[in-house]
Amino acid sequence: MQHITQNCKLSGQISHFLSEENINRLKSVMYSNHFLQHQYLFHEGEPAKRLFFVNEGQVKIVKLTDDGKELILYILQEGDMFCEFGGFGELNFTFSAQTLSDSNIGIIEHSDLEMLIYQHGDFAVEFLKWMSLWHRKTESKFRDLLLFGKSGALASTLIRLSNTCGKLTEDGILLDMKLTNTDLANLIGTTRESVNRLLSKHKDDGIISMKNGLITIHKLNDLKTIVSCPDCPVEICRI
């Protein structure tokens, strides 16, 4: 099977923005820790003094709503980096991070990153471009949630999954990531029952099928129609 997102996965990662020299500079101030499955790297509200780089494993970035529901903002994989950086005064995390599997995580102190930014102008420019992409990804997700409701949010999530873990098959695009309906509900901020109904409708319409816990998309354009898809660059349209 051909992986349709090999290039876009790389293009959304910091290694696409930093030169090899600057990647080595970043790694020179990075130390690694091992985290077990379902272990928290940090909680919302804690002081944000570090950046995190996924060497191995998967990490979900989540935010709790006022009523205690979990909204998954990102599912990060090997090569992804995430952070809260910038602003004035004390900075706290506005989300939490939890591993989905045993993971090896590179950690960078804010003070070390600032040193690289002060000492190397080319590093500063390249890092700023990556930070801009991070914010654009967040904005595009909230656009779909706010403008197109739960149906649009699910359609958008399936499109993003196709750009993150989609594999071309004879039947369509296989999403090579096992997600329960509860996981999908948390990705769009709704209930599992709502996701069940929406997925059933998409199956009845021939847009998707499900087998062994994996989703195959047969009519990607139908999903794009639901959200009036602006055809964002693939590095932005990712989970």
PDB file of C-alpha atoms in Angstrom:
ATOM      1  CA  MET A   1       0.000   0.000   0.000  1.00  0.00           C
ATOM      2  CA  GLN A   2       1.200   3.489  -0.791  1.00  0.00           C
ATOM      3  CA  HIS A   3       1.317   5.968   2.076  1.00  0.00           C
ATOM      4  CA  ILE A   4      -0.229   9.142   0.713  1.00  0.00           C
ATOM      5  CA  THR A   5       1.121  11.422   3.425  1.00  0.00           C
ATOM      6  CA  GLN A   6       4.794  10.562   3.706  1.00  0.00           C
ATOM      7  CA  ASN A   7       5.882  13.973   2.428  1.00  0.00           C
ATOM      8  CA  CYS A   8       3.221  16.048   4.172  1.00  0.00           C
ATOM      9  CA  LYS A   9       3.988  14.424   7.510  1.00  0.00           C
ATOM     10  CA  LEU A  10       7.551  15.630   7.156  1.00  0.00           C
ATOM     11  CA  SER A  11       6.514  19.064   5.868  1.00  0.00           C
ATOM     12  CA  GLY A  12       4.479  19.739   8.989  1.00  0.00           C
ATOM     13  CA  GLN A  13       7.347  18.907  11.305  1.00  0.00           C
ATOM     14  CA  ILE A  14      10.058  21.192  12.576  1.00  0.00           C
ATOM     15  CA  SER A  15      12.722  19.304  10.606  1.00  0.00           C
ATOM     16  CA  HIS A  16      11.098  20.707   7.459  1.00  0.00           C
ATOM     17  CA  PHE A  17      11.718  24.260   8.675  1.00  0.00           C
ATOM     18  CA  LEU A  18      15.153  24.021  10.313  1.00  0.00           C
ATOM     19  CA  SER A  19      18.341  23.478   8.357  1.00  0.00           C
ATOM     20  CA  GLU A  20      20.424  20.440   9.240  1.00  0.00           C
ATOM     21  CA  GLU A  21      22.811  22.699  11.133  1.00  0.00           C
ATOM     22  CA  ASN A  22      19.988  24.207  13.175  1.00  0.00           C
ATOM     23  CA  ILE A  23      18.450  20.782  13.839  1.00  0.00           C
ATOM     24  CA  ASN A  24      21.802  19.745  15.307  1.00  0.00           C
ATOM     25  CA  ARG A  25      21.865  22.915  17.399  1.00  0.00           C
ATOM     26  CA  LEU A  26      18.413  22.091  18.740  1.00  0.00           C
ATOM     27  CA  LYS A  27      19.396  18.516  19.523  1.00  0.00           C
ATOM     28  CA  SER A  28      22.529  19.710  21.302  1.00  0.00           C
ATOM     29  CA  VAL A  29      20.382  21.316  24.046  1.00  0.00           C
ATOM     30  CA  MET A  30      17.850  18.470  24.170  1.00  0.00           C
ATOM     31  CA  TYR A  31      17.751  15.688  26.741  1.00  0.00           C
ATOM     32  CA  SER A  32      15.482  12.650  26.586  1.00  0.00           C
ATOM     33  CA  ASN A  33      13.084  11.030  29.056  1.00  0.00           C
ATOM     34  CA  HIS A  34      11.072   7.828  28.767  1.00  0.00           C
ATOM     35  CA  PHE A  35       7.345   8.042  29.504  1.00  0.00           C
ATOM     36  CA  LEU A  36       5.005   5.098  29.946  1.00  0.00           C
ATOM     37  CA  GLN A  37       1.686   4.762  28.110  1.00  0.00           C
ATOM     38  CA  HIS A  38      -1.012   7.136  29.463  1.00  0.00           C
ATOM     39  CA  GLN A  39       1.560   9.102  31.474  1.00  0.00           C
ATOM     40  CA  TYR A  40       1.180  12.889  31.561  1.00  0.00           C
ATOM     41  CA  LEU A  41       4.064  15.030  30.412  1.00  0.00           C
ATOM     42  CA  PHE A  42       2.414  18.098  31.921  1.00  0.00           C
ATOM     43  CA  HIS A  43      -1.006  19.371  32.975  1.00  0.00           C
ATOM     44  CA  GLU A  44      -2.897  22.471  31.951  1.00  0.00           C
ATOM     45  CA  GLY A  45      -2.017  25.381  34.235  1.00  0.00           C
ATOM     46  CA  GLU A  46       1.511  24.224  35.065  1.00  0.00           C
ATOM     47  CA  PRO A  47       4.408  26.626  34.322  1.00  0.00           C
ATOM     48  CA  ALA A  48       5.442  26.290  30.667  1.00  0.00           C
ATOM     49  CA  LYS A  49       9.225  26.219  30.869  1.00  0.00           C
ATOM     50  CA  ARG A  50      10.000  23.401  28.422  1.00  0.00           C
ATOM     51  CA  LEU A  51       9.431  22.297  24.839  1.00  0.00           C
ATOM     52  CA  PHE A  52       8.853  18.661  23.911  1.00  0.00           C
ATOM     53  CA  PHE A  53       9.994  16.658  20.880  1.00  0.00           C
ATOM     54  CA  VAL A  54       8.596  13.197  20.110  1.00  0.00           C
ATOM     55  CA  ASN A  55      11.540  10.879  19.440  1.00  0.00           C
ATOM     56  CA  GLU A  56       9.382   7.739  19.625  1.00  0.00           C
ATOM     57  CA  GLY A  57       5.733   7.032  20.386  1.00  0.00           C
ATOM     58  CA  GLN A  58       2.552   9.090  20.263  1.00  0.00           C
ATOM     59  CA  VAL A  59       1.291  11.959  22.396  1.00  0.00           C
ATOM     60  CA  LYS A  60      -2.142  13.557  22.553  1.00  0.00           C
ATOM     61  CA  ILE A  61      -2.563  17.248  23.338  1.00  0.00           C
ATOM     62  CA  VAL A  62      -5.835  17.783  25.191  1.00  0.00           C
ATOM     63  CA  LYS A  63      -7.875  20.558  26.740  1.00  0.00           C
ATOM     64  CA  LEU A  64     -10.638  20.114  29.287  1.00  0.00           C
ATOM     65  CA  THR A  65     -13.888  21.983  28.708  1.00  0.00           C
ATOM     66  CA  ASP A  66     -15.778  23.715  31.508  1.00  0.00           C
ATOM     67  CA  ASP A  67     -18.027  20.677  31.936  1.00  0.00           C
ATOM     68  CA  GLY A  68     -15.059  18.312  32.260  1.00  0.00           C
ATOM     69  CA  LYS A  69     -15.083  16.879  28.728  1.00  0.00           C
ATOM     70  CA  GLU A  70     -11.821  16.195  26.951  1.00  0.00           C
ATOM     71  CA  LEU A  71     -11.095  17.894  23.626  1.00  0.00           C
ATOM     72  CA  ILE A  72      -8.135  16.395  21.756  1.00  0.00           C
ATOM     73  CA  LEU A  73      -6.333  19.184  19.911  1.00  0.00           C
ATOM     74  CA  TYR A  74      -3.519  17.134  18.366  1.00  0.00           C
ATOM     75  CA  ILE A  75      -2.226  13.597  18.108  1.00  0.00           C
ATOM     76  CA  LEU A  76       1.532  13.919  17.692  1.00  0.00           C
ATOM     77  CA  GLN A  77       3.879  11.308  16.298  1.00  0.00           C
ATOM     78  CA  GLU A  78       7.591  10.735  15.875  1.00  0.00           C
ATOM     79  CA  GLY A  79       9.277  13.932  14.687  1.00  0.00           C
ATOM     80  CA  ASP A  80       6.602  16.319  15.994  1.00  0.00           C
ATOM     81  CA  MET A  81       7.410  19.075  18.481  1.00  0.00           C
ATOM     82  CA  PHE A  82       5.021  21.036  20.683  1.00  0.00           C
ATOM     83  CA  CYS A  83       5.375  23.961  23.026  1.00  0.00           C
ATOM     84  CA  GLU A  84       4.006  27.072  24.656  1.00  0.00           C
ATOM     85  CA  PHE A  85       6.518  29.813  23.967  1.00  0.00           C
ATOM     86  CA  GLY A  86       6.543  33.608  23.914  1.00  0.00           C
ATOM     87  CA  GLY A  87       4.486  36.313  25.551  1.00  0.00           C
ATOM     88  CA  PHE A  88       5.238  38.402  28.614  1.00  0.00           C
ATOM     89  CA  GLY A  89       5.648  37.373  32.231  1.00  0.00           C
ATOM     90  CA  GLU A  90       4.991  33.890  33.549  1.00  0.00           C
ATOM     91  CA  LEU A  91       3.685  31.482  30.912  1.00  0.00           C
ATOM     92  CA  ASN A  92       1.486  28.503  31.801  1.00  0.00           C
ATOM     93  CA  PHE A  93       0.409  25.572  29.671  1.00  0.00           C
ATOM     94  CA  THR A  94      -3.074  26.064  28.221  1.00  0.00           C
ATOM     95  CA  PHE A  95      -3.455  22.338  27.520  1.00  0.00           C
ATOM     96  CA  SER A  96      -2.252  18.977  28.838  1.00  0.00           C
ATOM     97  CA  ALA A  97      -0.103  16.328  27.142  1.00  0.00           C
ATOM     98  CA  GLN A  98      -0.481  12.568  27.660  1.00  0.00           C
ATOM     99  CA  THR A  99       1.258   9.651  25.952  1.00  0.00           C
ATOM    100  CA  LEU A 100      -0.812   7.205  23.916  1.00  0.00           C
ATOM    101  CA  SER A 101       1.991   4.630  23.993  1.00  0.00           C
ATOM    102  CA  ASP A 102       5.347   4.152  25.668  1.00  0.00           C
ATOM    103  CA  SER A 103       7.302   7.132  24.357  1.00  0.00           C
ATOM    104  CA  ASN A 104      10.742   8.662  24.256  1.00  0.00           C
ATOM    105  CA  ILE A 105      10.439  12.435  24.526  1.00  0.00           C
ATOM    106  CA  GLY A 106      13.137  15.026  23.938  1.00  0.00           C
ATOM    107  CA  ILE A 107      12.930  17.981  26.323  1.00  0.00           C
ATOM    108  CA  ILE A 108      14.297  21.482  25.729  1.00  0.00           C
ATOM    109  CA  GLU A 109      14.408  24.153  28.405  1.00  0.00           C
ATOM    110  CA  HIS A 110      13.065  27.569  27.414  1.00  0.00           C
ATOM    111  CA  SER A 111      16.315  29.168  28.552  1.00  0.00           C
ATOM    112  CA  ASP A 112      18.325  26.966  26.170  1.00  0.00           C
ATOM    113  CA  LEU A 113      15.972  27.726  23.282  1.00  0.00           C
ATOM    114  CA  GLU A 114      16.242  31.449  23.969  1.00  0.00           C
ATOM    115  CA  MET A 115      20.025  31.142  23.878  1.00  0.00           C
ATOM    116  CA  LEU A 116      19.838  29.588  20.409  1.00  0.00           C
ATOM    117  CA  ILE A 117      17.487  32.345  19.233  1.00  0.00           C
ATOM    118  CA  TYR A 118      19.772  35.094  20.565  1.00  0.00           C
ATOM    119  CA  GLN A 119      22.940  33.556  19.135  1.00  0.00           C
ATOM    120  CA  HIS A 120      21.715  32.440  15.699  1.00  0.00           C
ATOM    121  CA  GLY A 121      19.490  34.696  13.613  1.00  0.00           C
ATOM    122  CA  ASP A 122      18.833  32.026  10.992  1.00  0.00           C
ATOM    123  CA  PHE A 123      17.621  29.665  13.714  1.00  0.00           C
ATOM    124  CA  ALA A 124      15.269  32.375  15.023  1.00  0.00           C
ATOM    125  CA  VAL A 125      13.700  32.957  11.590  1.00  0.00           C
ATOM    126  CA  GLU A 126      13.239  29.249  10.877  1.00  0.00           C
ATOM    127  CA  PHE A 127      11.787  28.580  14.322  1.00  0.00           C
ATOM    128  CA  LEU A 128       9.347  31.488  13.912  1.00  0.00           C
ATOM    129  CA  LYS A 129       8.079  29.989  10.642  1.00  0.00           C
ATOM    130  CA  TRP A 130       7.401  26.685  12.395  1.00  0.00           C
ATOM    131  CA  MET A 131       5.585  28.463  15.253  1.00  0.00           C
ATOM    132  CA  SER A 132       3.415  30.238  12.673  1.00  0.00           C
ATOM    133  CA  LEU A 133       2.415  26.871  11.185  1.00  0.00           C
ATOM    134  CA  TRP A 134       1.511  25.559  14.667  1.00  0.00           C
ATOM    135  CA  HIS A 135      -0.876  28.488  15.202  1.00  0.00           C
ATOM    136  CA  ARG A 136      -2.392  28.175  11.705  1.00  0.00           C
ATOM    137  CA  LYS A 137      -3.174  24.506  12.360  1.00  0.00           C
ATOM    138  CA  THR A 138      -4.985  25.440  15.566  1.00  0.00           C
ATOM    139  CA  GLU A 139      -6.952  28.213  13.872  1.00  0.00           C
ATOM    140  CA  SER A 140      -8.071  25.933  11.039  1.00  0.00           C
ATOM    141  CA  LYS A 141      -9.349  23.304  13.486  1.00  0.00           C
ATOM    142  CA  PHE A 142     -11.408  25.798  15.445  1.00  0.00           C
ATOM    143  CA  ARG A 143     -12.733  27.228  12.174  1.00  0.00           C
ATOM    144  CA  ASP A 144     -14.277  23.872  11.319  1.00  0.00           C
ATOM    145  CA  LEU A 145     -15.629  23.353  14.845  1.00  0.00           C
ATOM    146  CA  LEU A 146     -17.256  26.778  15.023  1.00  0.00           C
ATOM    147  CA  LEU A 147     -18.608  27.154  11.490  1.00  0.00           C
ATOM    148  CA  PHE A 148     -19.838  23.680  10.576  1.00  0.00           C
ATOM    149  CA  GLY A 149     -21.014  22.062  13.807  1.00  0.00           C
ATOM    150  CA  LYS A 150     -20.442  18.462  14.817  1.00  0.00           C
ATOM    151  CA  SER A 151     -21.022  17.031  11.340  1.00  0.00           C
ATOM    152  CA  GLY A 152     -18.454  19.408   9.869  1.00  0.00           C
ATOM    153  CA  ALA A 153     -16.033  18.792  12.711  1.00  0.00           C
ATOM    154  CA  LEU A 154     -16.158  15.030  12.110  1.00  0.00           C
ATOM    155  CA  ALA A 155     -15.758  15.457   8.352  1.00  0.00           C
ATOM    156  CA  SER A 156     -12.795  17.760   8.962  1.00  0.00           C
ATOM    157  CA  THR A 157     -11.253  15.259  11.375  1.00  0.00           C
ATOM    158  CA  LEU A 158     -11.542  12.427   8.852  1.00  0.00           C
ATOM    159  CA  ILE A 159      -9.926  14.619   6.192  1.00  0.00           C
ATOM    160  CA  ARG A 160      -7.091  15.480   8.582  1.00  0.00           C
ATOM    161  CA  LEU A 161      -6.621  11.820   9.435  1.00  0.00           C
ATOM    162  CA  SER A 162      -6.321  11.029   5.726  1.00  0.00           C
ATOM    163  CA  ASN A 163      -3.451  13.535   5.550  1.00  0.00           C
ATOM    164  CA  THR A 164      -1.813  12.160   8.692  1.00  0.00           C
ATOM    165  CA  CYS A 165      -2.088   8.378   8.457  1.00  0.00           C
ATOM    166  CA  GLY A 166      -3.911   7.681   5.197  1.00  0.00           C
ATOM    167  CA  LYS A 167      -2.819   4.832   2.926  1.00  0.00           C
ATOM    168  CA  LEU A 168      -4.064   4.385  -0.623  1.00  0.00           C
ATOM    169  CA  THR A 169      -5.765   1.054  -1.250  1.00  0.00           C
ATOM    170  CA  GLU A 170      -7.932  -0.302  -4.041  1.00  0.00           C
ATOM    171  CA  ASP A 171     -11.013   0.542  -1.979  1.00  0.00           C
ATOM    172  CA  GLY A 172     -10.049   4.076  -0.954  1.00  0.00           C
ATOM    173  CA  ILE A 173      -7.976   5.769   1.729  1.00  0.00           C
ATOM    174  CA  LEU A 174      -7.362   3.528   4.742  1.00  0.00           C
ATOM    175  CA  LEU A 175      -6.850   5.449   7.985  1.00  0.00           C
ATOM    176  CA  ASP A 176      -4.022   3.468   9.539  1.00  0.00           C
ATOM    177  CA  MET A 177      -4.696   4.587  13.103  1.00  0.00           C
ATOM    178  CA  LYS A 178      -7.086   2.770  15.420  1.00  0.00           C
ATOM    179  CA  LEU A 179      -9.435   5.280  17.022  1.00  0.00           C
ATOM    180  CA  THR A 180     -12.530   4.398  18.997  1.00  0.00           C
ATOM    181  CA  ASN A 181     -15.728   6.377  18.588  1.00  0.00           C
ATOM    182  CA  THR A 182     -14.944   7.887  21.987  1.00  0.00           C
ATOM    183  CA  ASP A 183     -11.567   9.053  20.638  1.00  0.00           C
ATOM    184  CA  LEU A 184     -13.300  10.631  17.639  1.00  0.00           C
ATOM    185  CA  ALA A 185     -15.822  12.268  19.956  1.00  0.00           C
ATOM    186  CA  ASN A 186     -12.978  13.770  21.987  1.00  0.00           C
ATOM    187  CA  LEU A 187     -11.357  15.063  18.814  1.00  0.00           C
ATOM    188  CA  ILE A 188     -14.446  17.121  17.974  1.00  0.00           C
ATOM    189  CA  GLY A 189     -15.831  17.880  21.422  1.00  0.00           C
ATOM    190  CA  THR A 190     -19.060  15.895  21.256  1.00  0.00           C
ATOM    191  CA  THR A 191     -20.556  12.665  22.615  1.00  0.00           C
ATOM    192  CA  ARG A 192     -19.829   9.124  21.480  1.00  0.00           C
ATOM    193  CA  GLU A 193     -23.521   8.713  20.610  1.00  0.00           C
ATOM    194  CA  SER A 194     -23.359  11.673  18.219  1.00  0.00           C
ATOM    195  CA  VAL A 195     -20.295  10.210  16.517  1.00  0.00           C
ATOM    196  CA  ASN A 196     -22.056   6.843  16.209  1.00  0.00           C
ATOM    197  CA  ARG A 197     -24.980   8.484  14.380  1.00  0.00           C
ATOM    198  CA  LEU A 198     -22.745  10.517  12.077  1.00  0.00           C
ATOM    199  CA  LEU A 199     -20.541   7.544  11.178  1.00  0.00           C
ATOM    200  CA  SER A 200     -23.611   5.394  10.498  1.00  0.00           C
ATOM    201  CA  LYS A 201     -24.955   8.042   8.118  1.00  0.00           C
ATOM    202  CA  HIS A 202     -21.606   8.267   6.307  1.00  0.00           C
ATOM    203  CA  LYS A 203     -21.564   4.464   5.963  1.00  0.00           C
ATOM    204  CA  ASP A 204     -25.118   4.449   4.604  1.00  0.00           C
ATOM    205  CA  ASP A 205     -24.126   7.124   2.078  1.00  0.00           C
ATOM    206  CA  GLY A 206     -21.105   5.094   0.985  1.00  0.00           C
ATOM    207  CA  ILE A 207     -18.663   7.781   2.107  1.00  0.00           C
ATOM    208  CA  ILE A 208     -16.791   5.514   4.511  1.00  0.00           C
ATOM    209  CA  SER A 209     -16.651   1.888   5.637  1.00  0.00           C
ATOM    210  CA  MET A 210     -15.254   0.319   8.802  1.00  0.00           C
ATOM    211  CA  LYS A 211     -13.471  -3.003   9.309  1.00  0.00           C
ATOM    212  CA  ASN A 212     -11.437  -4.303  12.244  1.00  0.00           C
ATOM    213  CA  GLY A 213     -11.585  -0.923  13.941  1.00  0.00           C
ATOM    214  CA  LEU A 214     -10.140   0.944  10.949  1.00  0.00           C
ATOM    215  CA  ILE A 215     -11.948   3.453   8.728  1.00  0.00           C
ATOM    216  CA  THR A 216     -11.640   3.572   4.945  1.00  0.00           C
ATOM    217  CA  ILE A 217     -12.704   6.757   3.151  1.00  0.00           C
ATOM    218  CA  HIS A 218     -14.321   6.101  -0.229  1.00  0.00           C
ATOM    219  CA  LYS A 219     -15.606   9.584  -1.084  1.00  0.00           C
ATOM    220  CA  LEU A 220     -13.134  12.167   0.200  1.00  0.00           C
ATOM    221  CA  ASN A 221     -14.694  14.938  -1.872  1.00  0.00           C
ATOM    222  CA  ASP A 222     -18.063  14.396  -0.150  1.00  0.00           C
ATOM    223  CA  LEU A 223     -16.370  15.069   3.198  1.00  0.00           C
ATOM    224  CA  LYS A 224     -14.724  18.180   1.763  1.00  0.00           C
ATOM    225  CA  THR A 225     -18.102  19.444   0.553  1.00  0.00           C
ATOM    226  CA  ILE A 226     -19.523  19.269   4.091  1.00  0.00           C
ATOM    227  CA  VAL A 227     -16.932  21.771   5.362  1.00  0.00           C
ATOM    228  CA  SER A 228     -16.589  23.849   2.176  1.00  0.00           C
ATOM    229  CA  CYS A 229     -12.971  22.695   2.261  1.00  0.00           C
ATOM    230  CA  PRO A 230     -10.601  25.563   1.381  1.00  0.00           C
ATOM    231  CA  ASP A 231      -7.906  23.013   0.409  1.00  0.00           C
ATOM    232  CA  CYS A 232      -5.418  24.135   3.035  1.00  0.00           C
ATOM    233  CA  PRO A 233      -1.813  23.014   2.572  1.00  0.00           C
ATOM    234  CA  VAL A 234      -1.406  19.447   3.811  1.00  0.00           C
ATOM    235  CA  GLU A 235       1.045  20.506   6.503  1.00  0.00           C
ATOM    236  CA  ILE A 236      -1.825  22.447   8.125  1.00  0.00           C
ATOM    237  CA  CYS A 237      -4.619  19.941   7.431  1.00  0.00           C
ATOM    238  CA  ARG A 238      -3.334  17.291   9.850  1.00  0.00           C
ATOM    239  CA  ILE A 239      -4.413  15.866  13.183  1.00  0.00           C
TER     240      ILE A 239
END
